[in-house]
Amino acid sequence: MPIDVAAEVIANHPLSSDYNVLALAAPAIAAAAAPGQFVMVKPGTGFDPLLRRPFSIFEVLRDADGTPAGLTILSKRIGPSTSLVYDARPGQRVAVLGPLGRPFTVVDPPSEGWMVAGGVGLAPFATLAQALRARGVETTLFYGARRAAELFYLDFFRALGVELVLTTEDGSAGERGRIVAPLDRRLASRAASQPVMLYACGPEGMLAATARTAIAHDRPCQVSVERVMGCGLGGCYSCVIPMRGDDGAFHHVRSCIAGPVLAADQIRWD
Ligand SMILES: Cc1cc2nc3c(=O)[nH]c(=O)nc-3n(C[C@H](O)[C@H](O)[C@H](O)COP(=O)(O)OP(=O)(O)OC[C@H]3O[C@@H](n4cnc5c(N)ncnc54)[C@H](O)[C@@H]3O)c2cc1C
Ligand code: FES
Protein backbone atom coordinates (compact mmCIF):
# COMPACT_ATOMS: atom_id res chain seq x y z
CA MET A 1 0.00 0.00 0.00
CA PRO A 2 1.38 3.44 -0.86
CA ILE A 3 1.99 5.74 2.10
CA ASP A 4 0.95 9.42 2.12
CA VAL A 5 3.04 11.74 4.27
CA ALA A 6 3.68 15.45 4.72
CA ALA A 7 7.45 15.03 4.55
CA GLU A 8 9.80 17.64 5.96
CA VAL A 9 12.46 18.92 3.59
CA ILE A 10 15.81 17.85 5.08
CA ALA A 11 18.02 19.55 2.50
CA ASN A 12 17.99 21.03 -0.99
CA HIS A 13 21.15 20.70 -3.06
CA PRO A 14 21.20 22.72 -6.28
CA LEU A 15 23.26 20.96 -8.97
CA SER A 16 22.90 23.66 -11.65
CA SER A 17 20.54 26.50 -12.52
CA ASP A 18 17.84 23.90 -13.37
CA TYR A 19 18.66 20.67 -11.55
CA ASN A 20 18.47 20.00 -7.81
CA VAL A 21 18.32 17.12 -5.36
CA LEU A 22 15.66 17.45 -2.68
CA ALA A 23 16.00 15.32 0.46
CA LEU A 24 12.73 14.44 2.19
CA ALA A 25 12.07 12.87 5.59
CA ALA A 26 9.82 10.02 4.47
CA PRO A 27 11.28 6.93 6.21
CA ALA A 28 8.31 4.61 5.71
CA ILE A 29 8.24 5.26 1.95
CA ALA A 30 12.02 4.91 1.73
CA ALA A 31 11.92 1.58 3.61
CA ALA A 32 9.32 0.14 1.21
CA ALA A 33 10.87 1.45 -2.03
CA ALA A 34 12.39 -0.71 -4.76
CA PRO A 35 14.56 0.56 -7.66
CA GLY A 36 12.42 2.13 -10.39
CA GLN A 37 9.49 3.08 -8.20
CA PHE A 38 8.27 6.65 -7.93
CA VAL A 39 6.50 9.07 -5.62
CA MET A 40 3.77 11.63 -6.34
CA VAL A 41 4.86 14.98 -4.93
CA LYS A 42 3.07 18.26 -4.24
CA PRO A 43 5.59 20.84 -3.11
CA GLY A 44 3.17 23.72 -2.57
CA THR A 45 0.00 24.20 -0.53
CA GLY A 46 -1.96 26.25 -3.08
CA PHE A 47 -4.12 25.28 -6.04
CA ASP A 48 -1.48 26.01 -8.70
CA PRO A 49 -0.38 23.40 -9.43
CA LEU A 50 -3.39 21.48 -8.21
CA LEU A 51 -2.10 17.97 -8.84
CA ARG A 52 0.90 16.10 -7.56
CA ARG A 53 3.73 15.31 -9.96
CA PRO A 54 5.64 12.02 -10.37
CA PHE A 55 9.34 11.74 -9.46
CA SER A 56 11.56 8.68 -9.39
CA ILE A 57 12.99 7.79 -6.01
CA PHE A 58 16.60 8.84 -6.56
CA GLU A 59 18.31 7.80 -3.31
CA VAL A 60 17.28 6.11 -0.08
CA LEU A 61 18.86 8.00 2.84
CA ARG A 62 19.93 5.91 5.82
CA ASP A 63 20.86 6.55 9.45
CA ALA A 64 24.26 5.49 10.75
CA ASP A 65 22.83 2.04 11.58
CA GLY A 66 21.41 1.60 8.06
CA THR A 67 17.78 2.36 8.92
CA PRO A 68 15.99 4.21 6.07
CA ALA A 69 15.49 7.83 7.13
CA GLY A 70 14.28 9.45 3.95
CA LEU A 71 14.60 9.70 0.22
CA THR A 72 15.78 12.15 -2.38
CA ILE A 73 14.41 13.20 -5.73
CA LEU A 74 16.51 14.51 -8.61
CA SER A 75 14.50 17.24 -10.30
CA LYS A 76 14.82 19.19 -13.53
CA ARG A 77 12.99 22.52 -13.47
CA ILE A 78 10.55 22.69 -16.41
CA GLY A 79 7.33 24.15 -14.95
CA PRO A 80 5.46 25.19 -11.78
CA SER A 81 5.95 22.05 -9.64
CA THR A 82 9.58 21.50 -10.51
CA SER A 83 10.20 25.22 -9.83
CA LEU A 84 8.70 24.77 -6.35
CA VAL A 85 10.91 21.69 -5.88
CA TYR A 86 13.92 23.76 -6.93
CA ASP A 87 13.04 26.53 -4.46
CA ALA A 88 12.00 24.31 -1.50
CA ARG A 89 13.61 25.17 1.82
CA PRO A 90 14.63 22.93 4.76
CA GLY A 91 11.81 22.62 7.29
CA GLN A 92 9.08 23.07 4.67
CA ARG A 93 6.50 20.27 4.29
CA VAL A 94 5.98 18.48 0.99
CA ALA A 95 3.16 16.01 0.27
CA VAL A 96 4.71 12.69 -0.79
CA LEU A 97 2.76 9.57 -1.80
CA GLY A 98 4.50 6.29 -2.53
CA PRO A 99 6.22 4.09 -3.30
CA LEU A 100 4.25 3.63 -6.52
CA GLY A 101 4.50 1.54 -9.67
CA ARG A 102 6.34 -1.58 -10.71
CA PRO A 103 10.09 -1.59 -10.12
CA PHE A 104 12.91 -2.86 -12.30
CA THR A 105 13.62 -6.58 -12.30
CA VAL A 106 17.18 -6.83 -10.95
CA VAL A 107 19.29 -9.46 -12.74
CA ASP A 108 21.95 -11.73 -11.24
CA PRO A 109 25.37 -12.68 -12.60
CA PRO A 110 26.46 -13.83 -15.11
CA SER A 111 24.15 -11.25 -16.71
CA GLU A 112 25.55 -7.75 -16.86
CA GLY A 113 23.34 -4.71 -16.22
CA TRP A 114 23.59 -1.81 -18.66
CA MET A 115 21.72 1.32 -17.62
CA VAL A 116 20.94 3.90 -20.31
CA ALA A 117 20.10 7.38 -19.00
CA GLY A 118 19.19 10.57 -20.83
CA GLY A 119 19.26 13.80 -18.80
CA VAL A 120 17.06 13.60 -15.70
CA GLY A 121 16.40 9.99 -16.70
CA LEU A 122 19.39 9.29 -14.45
CA ALA A 123 17.01 9.40 -11.47
CA PRO A 124 16.02 5.71 -11.10
CA PHE A 125 19.55 4.43 -11.63
CA ALA A 126 21.24 5.30 -8.33
CA THR A 127 19.20 2.73 -6.40
CA LEU A 128 19.26 0.26 -9.31
CA ALA A 129 23.07 0.48 -9.50
CA GLN A 130 23.28 -0.22 -5.76
CA ALA A 131 21.00 -3.25 -6.11
CA LEU A 132 22.94 -4.62 -9.10
CA ARG A 133 26.32 -4.14 -7.47
CA ALA A 134 25.07 -5.71 -4.20
CA ARG A 135 24.39 -8.86 -6.26
CA GLY A 136 27.82 -8.71 -7.85
CA VAL A 137 26.49 -7.75 -11.29
CA GLU A 138 28.95 -6.04 -13.64
CA THR A 139 27.22 -2.72 -14.25
CA THR A 140 27.66 -0.02 -16.88
CA LEU A 141 25.97 3.39 -17.05
CA PHE A 142 25.51 4.86 -20.52
CA TYR A 143 24.69 8.48 -19.67
CA GLY A 144 23.93 11.23 -22.15
CA ALA A 145 23.31 14.91 -21.48
CA ARG A 146 23.37 18.17 -23.38
CA ARG A 147 26.66 19.33 -21.89
CA ALA A 148 29.33 18.30 -19.35
CA ALA A 149 27.81 20.50 -16.63
CA GLU A 150 24.60 18.42 -16.82
CA LEU A 151 26.30 15.10 -16.07
CA PHE A 152 25.69 14.54 -12.36
CA TYR A 153 26.73 12.06 -9.65
CA LEU A 154 29.52 10.51 -11.71
CA ASP A 155 31.65 9.91 -8.59
CA PHE A 156 28.69 8.21 -6.90
CA PHE A 157 28.51 5.63 -9.70
CA ARG A 158 32.30 5.27 -9.92
CA ALA A 159 32.44 4.55 -6.17
CA LEU A 160 29.99 1.69 -6.69
CA GLY A 161 32.27 0.21 -9.34
CA VAL A 162 29.98 1.16 -12.23
CA GLU A 163 31.68 1.68 -15.61
CA LEU A 164 30.69 5.01 -17.17
CA VAL A 165 30.12 5.65 -20.88
CA LEU A 166 29.33 9.32 -21.40
CA THR A 167 28.06 11.42 -24.27
CA THR A 168 27.21 15.10 -24.57
CA GLU A 169 25.43 16.81 -27.43
CA ASP A 170 28.06 19.58 -27.56
CA GLY A 171 31.05 17.26 -27.09
CA SER A 172 32.13 18.94 -23.81
CA ALA A 173 32.49 15.53 -22.09
CA GLY A 174 32.65 12.00 -23.41
CA GLU A 175 31.71 11.29 -27.01
CA ARG A 176 29.84 13.96 -28.96
CA GLY A 177 26.31 12.91 -29.89
CA ARG A 178 23.55 10.72 -28.52
CA ILE A 179 24.00 7.92 -26.01
CA VAL A 180 22.46 5.22 -28.20
CA ALA A 181 25.49 5.34 -30.55
CA PRO A 182 28.04 3.86 -28.09
CA LEU A 183 25.37 1.51 -26.77
CA ASP A 184 24.80 0.16 -30.27
CA ARG A 185 28.54 -0.36 -30.80
CA ARG A 186 28.94 -2.17 -27.47
CA LEU A 187 26.03 -4.45 -28.23
CA ALA A 188 27.40 -5.20 -31.71
CA SER A 189 30.74 -6.31 -30.28
CA ARG A 190 29.27 -8.47 -27.49
CA ALA A 191 29.04 -12.24 -27.97
CA ALA A 192 25.49 -13.59 -27.98
CA SER A 193 26.54 -16.04 -25.24
CA GLN A 194 27.22 -13.14 -22.83
CA PRO A 195 23.89 -12.12 -21.27
CA VAL A 196 23.07 -8.49 -20.62
CA MET A 197 19.94 -6.72 -19.38
CA LEU A 198 19.33 -3.19 -20.60
CA TYR A 199 17.55 -0.63 -18.41
CA ALA A 200 16.59 2.74 -19.91
CA CYS A 201 15.07 6.01 -18.69
CA GLY A 202 14.92 9.35 -20.42
CA PRO A 203 13.01 11.27 -23.08
CA GLU A 204 10.64 9.12 -25.08
CA GLY A 205 12.63 9.52 -28.33
CA MET A 206 15.70 8.17 -26.56
CA LEU A 207 13.67 5.30 -25.09
CA ALA A 208 12.34 4.39 -28.54
CA ALA A 209 15.85 4.45 -30.02
CA THR A 210 17.16 2.30 -27.15
CA ALA A 211 14.28 -0.14 -27.59
CA ARG A 212 14.96 -0.45 -31.33
CA THR A 213 18.67 -1.04 -30.64
CA ALA A 214 17.91 -3.69 -28.02
CA ILE A 215 15.49 -5.46 -30.36
CA ALA A 216 18.00 -5.31 -33.26
CA HIS A 217 20.61 -7.02 -31.05
CA ASP A 218 18.07 -9.42 -29.53
CA ARG A 219 18.65 -8.19 -25.97
CA PRO A 220 16.03 -7.77 -23.21
CA CYS A 221 15.33 -4.17 -22.24
CA GLN A 222 13.29 -2.65 -19.44
CA VAL A 223 12.27 0.98 -19.95
CA SER A 224 10.94 3.40 -17.36
CA VAL A 225 8.42 5.53 -19.24
CA GLU A 226 7.61 9.11 -18.26
CA ARG A 227 4.07 9.82 -19.37
CA VAL A 228 2.16 12.75 -17.89
CA MET A 229 0.60 11.40 -14.69
CA GLY A 230 -2.37 12.99 -12.96
CA CYS A 231 -2.84 10.61 -10.04
CA GLY A 232 -0.21 7.82 -10.09
CA LEU A 233 -2.81 5.39 -8.80
CA GLY A 234 -4.69 4.15 -11.88
CA GLY A 235 -7.67 6.49 -11.53
CA CYS A 236 -7.33 9.17 -14.22
CA TYR A 237 -6.04 7.43 -17.40
CA SER A 238 -3.74 10.36 -18.23
CA CYS A 239 -0.73 8.06 -18.49
CA VAL A 240 -1.81 5.38 -20.98
CA ILE A 241 0.65 3.76 -23.37
CA PRO A 242 0.00 1.19 -26.13
CA MET A 243 1.30 -2.27 -25.14
CA ARG A 244 1.03 -5.63 -26.85
CA GLY A 245 -1.36 -7.90 -24.95
CA ASP A 246 -1.40 -11.70 -24.68
CA ASP A 247 -3.67 -11.73 -27.76
CA GLY A 248 -0.92 -10.02 -29.81
CA ALA A 249 -3.00 -6.85 -30.24
CA PHE A 250 -2.09 -3.47 -28.75
CA HIS A 251 -4.08 -2.17 -25.79
CA HIS A 252 -3.68 1.02 -23.82
CA VAL A 253 -2.38 0.30 -20.33
CA ARG A 254 -1.98 2.76 -17.46
CA SER A 255 1.76 3.22 -17.14
CA CYS A 256 1.46 4.31 -13.49
CA ILE A 257 0.27 0.86 -12.38
CA ALA A 258 1.43 -1.45 -15.22
CA GLY A 259 4.74 0.47 -15.18
CA PRO A 260 6.53 2.81 -15.11
CA VAL A 261 8.96 -0.03 -15.85
CA LEU A 262 7.78 -1.90 -18.95
CA ALA A 263 9.25 -4.38 -21.44
CA ALA A 264 10.58 -2.30 -24.32
CA ASP A 265 9.66 -4.87 -26.98
CA GLN A 266 5.98 -4.86 -25.94
CA ILE A 267 5.47 -1.10 -26.40
CA ARG A 268 4.26 0.43 -29.67
CA TRP A 269 6.75 3.23 -30.30
CA ASP A 270 4.91 5.65 -32.67
C1 LIG B 1 7.18 7.87 -13.43
C2 LIG B 1 7.78 9.23 -13.65
C3 LIG B 1 8.94 9.57 -13.00
C4 LIG B 1 9.49 10.84 -13.18
N1 LIG B 1 10.64 11.12 -12.52
C5 LIG B 1 11.17 12.36 -12.62
C6 LIG B 1 12.36 12.69 -11.89
O1 LIG B 1 12.91 11.86 -11.15
N2 LIG B 1 12.83 13.95 -12.02
C7 LIG B 1 12.23 14.90 -12.82
O2 LIG B 1 12.71 16.03 -12.89
N3 LIG B 1 11.13 14.60 -13.53
C8 LIG B 1 10.58 13.36 -13.45
N4 LIG B 1 9.45 13.07 -14.14
C9 LIG B 1 8.83 14.12 -14.96
C10 LIG B 1 8.11 15.11 -14.03
O3 LIG B 1 7.00 14.45 -13.47
C11 LIG B 1 7.68 16.35 -14.80
O4 LIG B 1 8.83 17.06 -15.15
C12 LIG B 1 6.80 17.22 -13.91
O5 LIG B 1 5.54 16.62 -13.80
C13 LIG B 1 6.67 18.61 -14.47
O6 LIG B 1 5.82 19.32 -13.60
P1 LIG B 1 5.77 20.91 -13.63
O7 LIG B 1 4.57 21.34 -12.86
O8 LIG B 1 7.09 21.47 -13.19
O9 LIG B 1 5.64 21.26 -15.15
P2 LIG B 1 4.32 21.09 -16.06
O10 LIG B 1 3.71 22.43 -16.26
O11 LIG B 1 3.46 20.00 -15.55
O12 LIG B 1 5.01 20.62 -17.38
C14 LIG B 1 5.85 21.50 -18.13
C15 LIG B 1 5.93 20.95 -19.55
O13 LIG B 1 6.48 19.63 -19.53
C16 LIG B 1 5.56 18.68 -20.09
N5 LIG B 1 5.62 17.47 -19.27
C17 LIG B 1 5.10 17.30 -18.04
N6 LIG B 1 5.33 16.06 -17.59
C18 LIG B 1 6.02 15.44 -18.56
C19 LIG B 1 6.53 14.14 -18.73
N7 LIG B 1 6.37 13.18 -17.81
N8 LIG B 1 7.18 13.86 -19.88
C20 LIG B 1 7.33 14.78 -20.84
N9 LIG B 1 6.85 16.02 -20.75
C21 LIG B 1 6.21 16.35 -19.63
C22 LIG B 1 4.21 19.34 -20.01
O14 LIG B 1 3.36 18.86 -21.03
C23 LIG B 1 4.54 20.81 -20.21
O15 LIG B 1 4.71 21.10 -21.57
C24 LIG B 1 8.87 11.79 -14.02
C25 LIG B 1 7.69 11.45 -14.68
C26 LIG B 1 7.16 10.18 -14.51
C27 LIG B 1 5.89 9.82 -15.21
S1 FES C 1 -1.63 8.64 -13.59
FE1 FES C 1 -3.75 8.45 -13.26
S2 FES C 1 -4.19 6.53 -14.21
FE2 FES C 1 -2.04 6.70 -14.40
PDB file of C-alpha atoms and ligand atoms in Angstrom, residues 19-20 36-40 49 51-58 73-84 120-124 201 203-204 224-229 239 255-256 259-260, ligand 1:
ATOM      1  CA  TYR A  19      18.658  20.673 -11.546  1.00  0.00           C
ATOM      2  CA  ASN A  20      18.468  20.004  -7.810  1.00  0.00           C
ATOM      3  CA  GLY A  36      12.425   2.131 -10.394  1.00  0.00           C
ATOM      4  CA  GLN A  37       9.487   3.079  -8.195  1.00  0.00           C
ATOM      5  CA  PHE A  38       8.271   6.651  -7.931  1.00  0.00           C
ATOM      6  CA  VAL A  39       6.498   9.074  -5.616  1.00  0.00           C
ATOM      7  CA  MET A  40       3.767  11.634  -6.340  1.00  0.00           C
ATOM      8  CA  PRO A  49      -0.383  23.404  -9.434  1.00  0.00           C
ATOM      9  CA  LEU A  51      -2.103  17.972  -8.837  1.00  0.00           C
ATOM     10  CA  ARG A  52       0.902  16.095  -7.563  1.00  0.00           C
ATOM     11  CA  ARG A  53       3.729  15.305  -9.957  1.00  0.00           C
ATOM     12  CA  PRO A  54       5.637  12.021 -10.368  1.00  0.00           C
ATOM     13  CA  PHE A  55       9.338  11.739  -9.460  1.00  0.00           C
ATOM     14  CA  SER A  56      11.555   8.677  -9.394  1.00  0.00           C
ATOM     15  CA  ILE A  57      12.986   7.789  -6.008  1.00  0.00           C
ATOM     16  CA  PHE A  58      16.596   8.844  -6.563  1.00  0.00           C
ATOM     17  CA  ILE A  73      14.406  13.201  -5.735  1.00  0.00           C
ATOM     18  CA  LEU A  74      16.513  14.511  -8.612  1.00  0.00           C
ATOM     19  CA  SER A  75      14.497  17.245 -10.302  1.00  0.00           C
ATOM     20  CA  LYS A  76      14.825  19.195 -13.531  1.00  0.00           C
ATOM     21  CA  ARG A  77      12.987  22.516 -13.473  1.00  0.00           C
ATOM     22  CA  ILE A  78      10.553  22.693 -16.407  1.00  0.00           C
ATOM     23  CA  GLY A  79       7.330  24.152 -14.945  1.00  0.00           C
ATOM     24  CA  PRO A  80       5.462  25.186 -11.776  1.00  0.00           C
ATOM     25  CA  SER A  81       5.946  22.048  -9.640  1.00  0.00           C
ATOM     26  CA  THR A  82       9.577  21.495 -10.507  1.00  0.00           C
ATOM     27  CA  SER A  83      10.198  25.218  -9.828  1.00  0.00           C
ATOM     28  CA  LEU A  84       8.699  24.774  -6.345  1.00  0.00           C
ATOM     29  CA  VAL A 120      17.064  13.603 -15.704  1.00  0.00           C
ATOM     30  CA  GLY A 121      16.402   9.990 -16.701  1.00  0.00           C
ATOM     31  CA  LEU A 122      19.392   9.286 -14.453  1.00  0.00           C
ATOM     32  CA  ALA A 123      17.015   9.397 -11.474  1.00  0.00           C
ATOM     33  CA  PRO A 124      16.019   5.707 -11.104  1.00  0.00           C
ATOM     34  CA  CYS A 201      15.069   6.006 -18.686  1.00  0.00           C
ATOM     35  CA  PRO A 203      13.013  11.275 -23.084  1.00  0.00           C
ATOM     36  CA  GLU A 204      10.642   9.117 -25.084  1.00  0.00           C
ATOM     37  CA  SER A 224      10.940   3.404 -17.356  1.00  0.00           C
ATOM     38  CA  VAL A 225       8.424   5.534 -19.236  1.00  0.00           C
ATOM     39  CA  GLU A 226       7.611   9.108 -18.256  1.00  0.00           C
ATOM     40  CA  ARG A 227       4.070   9.822 -19.366  1.00  0.00           C
ATOM     41  CA  VAL A 228       2.161  12.754 -17.885  1.00  0.00           C
ATOM     42  CA  MET A 229       0.601  11.395 -14.686  1.00  0.00           C
ATOM     43  CA  CYS A 239      -0.731   8.056 -18.495  1.00  0.00           C
ATOM     44  CA  SER A 255       1.760   3.221 -17.139  1.00  0.00           C
ATOM     45  CA  CYS A 256       1.459   4.305 -13.485  1.00  0.00           C
ATOM     46  CA  GLY A 259       4.742   0.469 -15.177  1.00  0.00           C
ATOM     47  CA  PRO A 260       6.528   2.814 -15.107  1.00  0.00           C
TER      48      PRO A 260
HETATM   49  C1  LIG B   1       7.178   7.873 -13.432  1.00  0.00           C
HETATM   50  C2  LIG B   1       7.776   9.230 -13.649  1.00  0.00           C
HETATM   51  C3  LIG B   1       8.938   9.570 -13.000  1.00  0.00           C
HETATM   52  C4  LIG B   1       9.494  10.838 -13.183  1.00  0.00           C
HETATM   53  N1  LIG B   1      10.637  11.125 -12.516  1.00  0.00           N
HETATM   54  C5  LIG B   1      11.171  12.360 -12.623  1.00  0.00           C
HETATM   55  C6  LIG B   1      12.357  12.690 -11.891  1.00  0.00           C
HETATM   56  O1  LIG B   1      12.905  11.863 -11.155  1.00  0.00           O
HETATM   57  N2  LIG B   1      12.834  13.954 -12.021  1.00  0.00           N
HETATM   58  C7  LIG B   1      12.231  14.900 -12.820  1.00  0.00           C
HETATM   59  O2  LIG B   1      12.714  16.028 -12.893  1.00  0.00           O
HETATM   60  N3  LIG B   1      11.134  14.600 -13.529  1.00  0.00           N
HETATM   61  C8  LIG B   1      10.581  13.359 -13.448  1.00  0.00           C
HETATM   62  N4  LIG B   1       9.447  13.066 -14.143  1.00  0.00           N
HETATM   63  C9  LIG B   1       8.830  14.122 -14.958  1.00  0.00           C
HETATM   64  C10 LIG B   1       8.110  15.110 -14.029  1.00  0.00           C
HETATM   65  O3  LIG B   1       6.997  14.445 -13.466  1.00  0.00           O
HETATM   66  C11 LIG B   1       7.678  16.348 -14.796  1.00  0.00           C
HETATM   67  O4  LIG B   1       8.832  17.059 -15.151  1.00  0.00           O
HETATM   68  C12 LIG B   1       6.796  17.221 -13.909  1.00  0.00           C
HETATM   69  O5  LIG B   1       5.535  16.623 -13.796  1.00  0.00           O
HETATM   70  C13 LIG B   1       6.668  18.606 -14.471  1.00  0.00           C
HETATM   71  O6  LIG B   1       5.815  19.324 -13.599  1.00  0.00           O
HETATM   72  P1  LIG B   1       5.775  20.909 -13.625  1.00  0.00           P
HETATM   73  O7  LIG B   1       4.572  21.338 -12.856  1.00  0.00           O
HETATM   74  O8  LIG B   1       7.092  21.468 -13.194  1.00  0.00           O
HETATM   75  O9  LIG B   1       5.635  21.258 -15.151  1.00  0.00           O
HETATM   76  P2  LIG B   1       4.318  21.088 -16.055  1.00  0.00           P
HETATM   77  O10 LIG B   1       3.710  22.431 -16.260  1.00  0.00           O
HETATM   78  O11 LIG B   1       3.455  19.999 -15.554  1.00  0.00           O
HETATM   79  O12 LIG B   1       5.011  20.617 -17.381  1.00  0.00           O
HETATM   80  C14 LIG B   1       5.850  21.501 -18.131  1.00  0.00           C
HETATM   81  C15 LIG B   1       5.929  20.954 -19.548  1.00  0.00           C
HETATM   82  O13 LIG B   1       6.481  19.630 -19.533  1.00  0.00           O
HETATM   83  C16 LIG B   1       5.559  18.681 -20.088  1.00  0.00           C
HETATM   84  N5  LIG B   1       5.623  17.475 -19.265  1.00  0.00           N
HETATM   85  C17 LIG B   1       5.099  17.303 -18.044  1.00  0.00           C
HETATM   86  N6  LIG B   1       5.332  16.057 -17.591  1.00  0.00           N
HETATM   87  C18 LIG B   1       6.019  15.439 -18.560  1.00  0.00           C
HETATM   88  C19 LIG B   1       6.525  14.139 -18.729  1.00  0.00           C
HETATM   89  N7  LIG B   1       6.368  13.181 -17.810  1.00  0.00           N
HETATM   90  N8  LIG B   1       7.179  13.858 -19.880  1.00  0.00           N
HETATM   91  C20 LIG B   1       7.330  14.775 -20.836  1.00  0.00           C
HETATM   92  N9  LIG B   1       6.853  16.023 -20.746  1.00  0.00           N
HETATM   93  C21 LIG B   1       6.209  16.347 -19.633  1.00  0.00           C
HETATM   94  C22 LIG B   1       4.209  19.344 -20.011  1.00  0.00           C
HETATM   95  O14 LIG B   1       3.356  18.857 -21.029  1.00  0.00           O
HETATM   96  C23 LIG B   1       4.544  20.807 -20.214  1.00  0.00           C
HETATM   97  O15 LIG B   1       4.710  21.102 -21.568  1.00  0.00           O
HETATM   98  C24 LIG B   1       8.870  11.788 -14.018  1.00  0.00           C
HETATM   99  C25 LIG B   1       7.695  11.448 -14.683  1.00  0.00           C
HETATM  100  C26 LIG B   1       7.158  10.181 -14.510  1.00  0.00           C
HETATM  101  C27 LIG B   1       5.891   9.820 -15.212  1.00  0.00           C
END
